[in-house]
Amino acid sequence: KAGVTQTPRYLIKTRGQQVTLSCSPISGHRSVSWYQQTPGQGLQFLFEYFSETQRNKGNFPGRFSGRQFSNSRSEMNVSTLELGDSALYLCASTTAGGNTGELFFGEGSRLTVL
Amino acid sequence: GENVEQHPSTLSVQEGDSAVIKCTYSDSASNYFPWYKQELGKRPQLIIDIRSNVGEKKDQRIAVTLNKTAKHFSLHITETQPEDSAVYFCAATTDNYGQNFVFGPGTRLSVLP
């Protein structure tokens, strides 16, 4: 069974640009969540999607947005990039539709903002 | 909202010794507490979890204890091995219907041969 796949793995952008990251969950998993990982802040929750609906949202500015498609694949978008957005963005999927369960993480997309 | 603190931030132990990492949470409604291990350059992976209706759970060399009254939970690793070297994250959630986890800042464990 293929794991969670994230693309691109690495990218470099400049301030003011926007970026779109993609996540393909494990087949059969309907919940996809996104986390930002930085050395000082650890893992911070961005948002979670289930059946194409945003079910939870973390404390990030509106520049961070996401969506989920009917095949459960998800994308997140960051507009007007700032230097502080440099981080590893992790996507996780889970099979649990009704309650908490194990998160299966992808390898992440490492974003560098110059 | 929920806040999770984790201590220590770094921990070095000799191979074969035990390691203990402690986390505290703020929201008494939190009901699920997983622990994730992230090896260098790799993705986080679940190693053990505990729900609020259980006080302790064990899986071979790893155990987790939960004290709901004090709002803290701990990871215990016995007979540590070099492959236990990694960053460990605790997490908590109050959400029964989603995956909104609050993670601790992580503990870097080094097992010295």
Tab-separated table of C-alpha atoms in Angstrom:
chain	number	residue	atom	x	y	z
A	1	LYS	CA	0.000	0.000	0.000
A	2	ALA	CA	1.486	3.326	-1.036
A	3	GLY	CA	2.114	5.835	1.726
A	4	VAL	CA	1.225	9.494	1.875
A	5	THR	CA	2.824	11.322	-1.036
A	6	GLN	CA	3.684	14.991	-0.997
A	7	THR	CA	4.870	17.122	-3.890
A	8	PRO	CA	7.059	18.963	-4.422
A	9	ARG	CA	9.599	17.789	-1.866
A	10	TYR	CA	11.671	20.962	-2.012
A	11	LEU	CA	10.980	24.410	-3.315
A	12	ILE	CA	12.415	27.876	-3.100
A	13	LYS	CA	10.303	30.985	-3.420
A	14	THR	CA	10.778	34.686	-2.850
A	15	ARG	CA	8.806	36.972	-0.596
A	16	GLY	CA	5.441	37.969	-2.000
A	17	GLN	CA	5.060	34.905	-4.193
A	18	GLN	CA	2.528	32.176	-3.603
A	19	VAL	CA	2.949	28.421	-3.413
A	20	THR	CA	0.740	25.372	-3.765
A	21	LEU	CA	1.618	22.071	-2.110
A	22	SER	CA	-0.022	18.772	-2.897
A	23	CYS	CA	-0.787	15.726	-0.787
A	24	SER	CA	-2.081	12.328	-1.869
A	25	PRO	CA	-3.305	10.319	1.118
A	26	ILE	CA	-3.145	6.590	1.607
A	27	SER	CA	-5.826	4.901	-0.453
A	28	GLY	CA	-9.055	4.740	1.547
A	29	HIS	CA	-8.091	7.517	3.927
A	30	ARG	CA	-10.595	10.366	3.868
A	31	SER	CA	-9.123	12.710	6.450
A	32	VAL	CA	-6.149	14.848	5.480
A	33	SER	CA	-4.497	17.322	7.824
A	34	TRP	CA	-1.612	19.721	7.360
A	35	TYR	CA	1.091	20.712	9.830
A	36	GLN	CA	3.885	23.242	9.732
A	37	GLN	CA	7.141	22.078	11.281
A	38	THR	CA	9.841	24.531	12.293
A	39	PRO	CA	12.843	23.979	14.595
A	40	GLY	CA	11.570	26.341	17.252
A	41	GLN	CA	7.827	25.677	17.127
A	42	GLY	CA	7.605	21.973	16.547
A	43	LEU	CA	4.515	20.742	14.713
A	44	GLN	CA	1.705	23.257	14.387
A	45	PHE	CA	-1.725	22.340	13.080
A	46	LEU	CA	-2.867	24.215	9.991
A	47	PHE	CA	-6.149	22.575	8.981
A	48	GLU	CA	-7.922	19.297	8.423
A	49	TYR	CA	-10.190	18.189	5.616
A	50	PHE	CA	-12.666	15.343	5.581
A	51	SER	CA	-14.893	14.534	2.627
A	52	GLU	CA	-13.946	17.776	0.881
A	53	THR	CA	-14.936	19.897	3.887
A	54	GLN	CA	-12.635	21.773	6.207
A	55	ARG	CA	-13.391	20.266	9.586
A	56	ASN	CA	-10.784	22.018	11.742
A	57	LYS	CA	-8.563	25.047	11.384
A	58	GLY	CA	-5.528	26.130	13.358
A	59	ASN	CA	-4.368	29.608	14.267
A	60	PHE	CA	-2.742	30.636	11.031
A	61	PRO	CA	-3.485	33.771	8.999
A	62	GLY	CA	-5.828	33.720	6.045
A	63	ARG	CA	-2.844	33.547	3.690
A	64	PHE	CA	-2.846	29.839	4.424
A	65	SER	CA	-5.657	27.985	2.726
A	66	GLY	CA	-6.436	24.501	1.576
A	67	ARG	CA	-8.884	22.287	-0.163
A	68	GLN	CA	-9.671	18.644	-0.693
A	69	PHE	CA	-10.850	16.959	-3.836
A	70	SER	CA	-13.343	14.154	-4.286
A	71	ASN	CA	-10.521	11.590	-4.469
A	72	SER	CA	-9.297	12.829	-1.024
A	73	ARG	CA	-6.178	14.455	-2.474
A	74	SER	CA	-5.515	17.773	-0.811
A	75	GLU	CA	-3.700	20.963	-1.621
A	76	MET	CA	-2.589	23.814	0.544
A	77	ASN	CA	-1.796	27.274	-0.696
A	78	VAL	CA	0.198	30.042	0.889
A	79	SER	CA	-0.140	33.467	-0.656
A	80	THR	CA	2.063	36.526	-0.228
A	81	LEU	CA	4.916	34.485	1.198
A	82	GLU	CA	6.910	35.829	4.120
A	83	LEU	CA	10.361	34.809	5.317
A	84	GLY	CA	8.772	33.218	8.386
A	85	ASP	CA	6.847	30.798	6.200
A	86	SER	CA	10.041	28.857	5.589
A	87	ALA	CA	9.334	25.454	7.089
A	88	LEU	CA	8.672	21.811	6.459
A	89	TYR	CA	5.000	21.328	5.613
A	90	LEU	CA	3.741	17.911	6.566
A	91	CYS	CA	0.570	16.313	5.378
A	92	ALA	CA	-1.020	13.442	7.280
A	93	SER	CA	-3.891	11.153	6.485
A	94	THR	CA	-5.940	8.844	8.604
A	95	THR	CA	-8.617	6.302	8.112
A	96	ALA	CA	-10.529	7.383	11.191
A	97	GLY	CA	-13.683	9.038	9.992
A	98	GLY	CA	-15.387	9.535	13.296
A	99	ASN	CA	-12.720	9.795	15.951
A	100	THR	CA	-9.053	10.381	16.497
A	101	GLY	CA	-6.575	7.839	15.322
A	102	GLU	CA	-3.073	7.353	13.983
A	103	LEU	CA	-1.756	10.029	11.671
A	104	PHE	CA	0.237	8.730	8.704
A	105	PHE	CA	2.607	11.480	7.666
A	106	GLY	CA	4.134	12.181	4.302
A	107	GLU	CA	7.800	13.084	3.948
A	108	GLY	CA	6.915	16.748	3.733
A	109	SER	CA	7.484	19.669	1.418
A	110	ARG	CA	10.378	21.832	2.487
A	111	LEU	CA	9.699	25.451	1.592
A	112	THR	CA	12.411	28.071	1.657
A	113	VAL	CA	11.387	31.700	1.281
A	114	LEU	CA	14.131	34.119	0.275
B	1	GLY	CA	-7.220	26.475	23.435
B	2	GLU	CA	-5.081	23.522	24.316
B	3	ASN	CA	-1.412	24.031	25.162
B	4	VAL	CA	1.090	21.189	25.473
B	5	GLU	CA	4.444	21.564	27.184
B	6	GLN	CA	7.187	18.956	26.916
B	7	HIS	CA	10.326	18.365	28.951
B	8	PRO	CA	13.196	17.984	28.623
B	9	SER	CA	13.999	19.493	25.245
B	10	THR	CA	17.112	17.329	24.975
B	11	LEU	CA	17.999	14.110	26.723
B	12	SER	CA	21.136	11.997	26.556
B	13	VAL	CA	21.279	8.531	28.074
B	14	GLN	CA	23.682	5.624	27.987
B	15	GLU	CA	22.638	2.597	26.002
B	16	GLY	CA	20.662	0.266	28.235
B	17	ASP	CA	19.451	3.026	30.555
B	18	SER	CA	15.873	4.254	30.750
B	19	ALA	CA	14.546	7.513	29.322
B	20	VAL	CA	11.506	9.472	30.495
B	21	ILE	CA	9.860	12.353	28.672
B	22	LYS	CA	7.066	14.317	30.321
B	23	CYS	CA	4.256	16.381	28.838
B	24	THR	CA	1.615	18.537	30.439
B	25	TYR	CA	-1.583	19.745	28.842
B	26	SER	CA	-3.942	22.539	29.740
B	27	ASP	CA	-7.393	21.465	28.585
B	28	SER	CA	-9.020	18.936	30.883
B	29	ALA	CA	-11.292	17.933	27.994
B	30	SER	CA	-8.364	16.398	26.079
B	31	ASN	CA	-9.001	12.706	25.683
B	32	TYR	CA	-6.399	11.255	23.337
B	33	PHE	CA	-2.619	11.427	23.758
B	34	PRO	CA	-0.320	9.992	21.082
B	35	TRP	CA	3.467	9.946	20.952
B	36	TYR	CA	5.337	10.291	17.668
B	37	LYS	CA	8.958	9.507	16.890
B	38	GLN	CA	10.791	11.375	14.166
B	39	GLU	CA	14.188	10.119	13.100
B	40	LEU	CA	16.536	12.535	11.411
B	41	GLY	CA	15.256	13.439	7.957
B	42	LYS	CA	12.245	11.155	8.222
B	43	ARG	CA	8.541	11.531	8.806
B	44	PRO	CA	6.983	11.352	12.272
B	45	GLN	CA	5.588	7.934	13.151
B	46	LEU	CA	3.233	6.913	15.910
B	47	ILE	CA	4.894	4.760	18.546
B	48	ILE	CA	2.244	4.571	21.245
B	49	ASP	CA	-0.943	6.314	22.303
B	50	ILE	CA	-3.292	6.403	25.255
B	51	ARG	CA	-6.884	7.449	25.745
B	52	SER	CA	-8.269	9.254	28.751
B	53	ASN	CA	-10.057	6.194	30.108
B	54	VAL	CA	-6.750	4.361	30.600
B	55	GLY	CA	-3.985	5.144	33.083
B	56	GLU	CA	-1.128	3.198	31.537
B	57	LYS	CA	-0.285	1.385	28.343
B	58	LYS	CA	2.757	-0.683	27.493
B	59	ASP	CA	4.241	-1.990	24.263
B	60	GLN	CA	7.481	-3.931	24.728
B	61	ARG	CA	10.134	-1.393	25.833
B	62	ILE	CA	7.802	1.585	25.562
B	63	ALA	CA	5.135	2.664	28.025
B	64	VAL	CA	2.951	5.698	28.477
B	65	THR	CA	1.297	6.831	31.702
B	66	LEU	CA	-1.490	9.349	32.058
B	67	ASN	CA	-2.466	11.358	35.124
B	68	LYS	CA	-5.709	13.137	34.313
B	69	THR	CA	-5.903	14.922	37.635
B	70	ALA	CA	-2.501	16.513	37.197
B	71	LYS	CA	-2.977	16.793	33.432
B	72	HIS	CA	0.281	15.197	32.494
B	73	PHE	CA	1.425	12.125	30.616
B	74	SER	CA	4.830	10.560	30.224
B	75	LEU	CA	6.724	8.345	27.814
B	76	HIS	CA	9.005	5.718	29.312
B	77	ILE	CA	11.589	3.875	27.236
B	78	THR	CA	13.489	1.074	28.942
B	79	GLU	CA	16.713	-0.632	27.851
B	80	THR	CA	17.416	2.132	25.358
B	81	GLN	CA	19.218	1.307	22.124
B	82	PRO	CA	21.027	3.546	19.616
B	83	GLU	CA	18.070	3.254	17.234
B	84	ASP	CA	15.910	4.983	19.836
B	85	SER	CA	17.819	8.187	19.072
B	86	ALA	CA	15.270	10.572	17.536
B	87	VAL	CA	12.990	13.492	18.309
B	88	TYR	CA	9.885	12.511	20.241
B	89	PHE	CA	6.688	14.539	20.132
B	90	CYS	CA	3.747	14.238	22.471
B	91	ALA	CA	0.331	15.475	21.428
B	92	ALA	CA	-3.148	15.982	22.794
B	93	THR	CA	-6.567	16.547	21.354
B	94	THR	CA	-10.027	17.318	22.615
B	95	ASP	CA	-11.547	16.596	19.250
B	96	ASN	CA	-13.564	13.420	18.971
B	97	TYR	CA	-14.412	13.994	15.348
B	98	GLY	CA	-11.265	15.325	13.767
B	99	GLN	CA	-7.514	15.295	13.708
B	100	ASN	CA	-6.803	18.621	15.379
B	101	PHE	CA	-3.769	17.735	17.435
B	102	VAL	CA	-1.683	20.090	19.556
B	103	PHE	CA	1.899	18.882	19.648
B	104	GLY	CA	4.559	19.518	22.226
B	105	PRO	CA	7.798	21.151	21.014
B	106	GLY	CA	9.662	17.856	20.974
B	107	THR	CA	12.464	16.114	22.875
B	108	ARG	CA	15.686	15.170	21.156
B	109	LEU	CA	16.822	11.862	22.629
B	110	SER	CA	20.383	10.705	22.115
B	111	VAL	CA	21.343	7.198	23.152
B	112	LEU	CA	25.080	6.973	23.606
B	113	PRO	CA	26.780	3.621	22.923
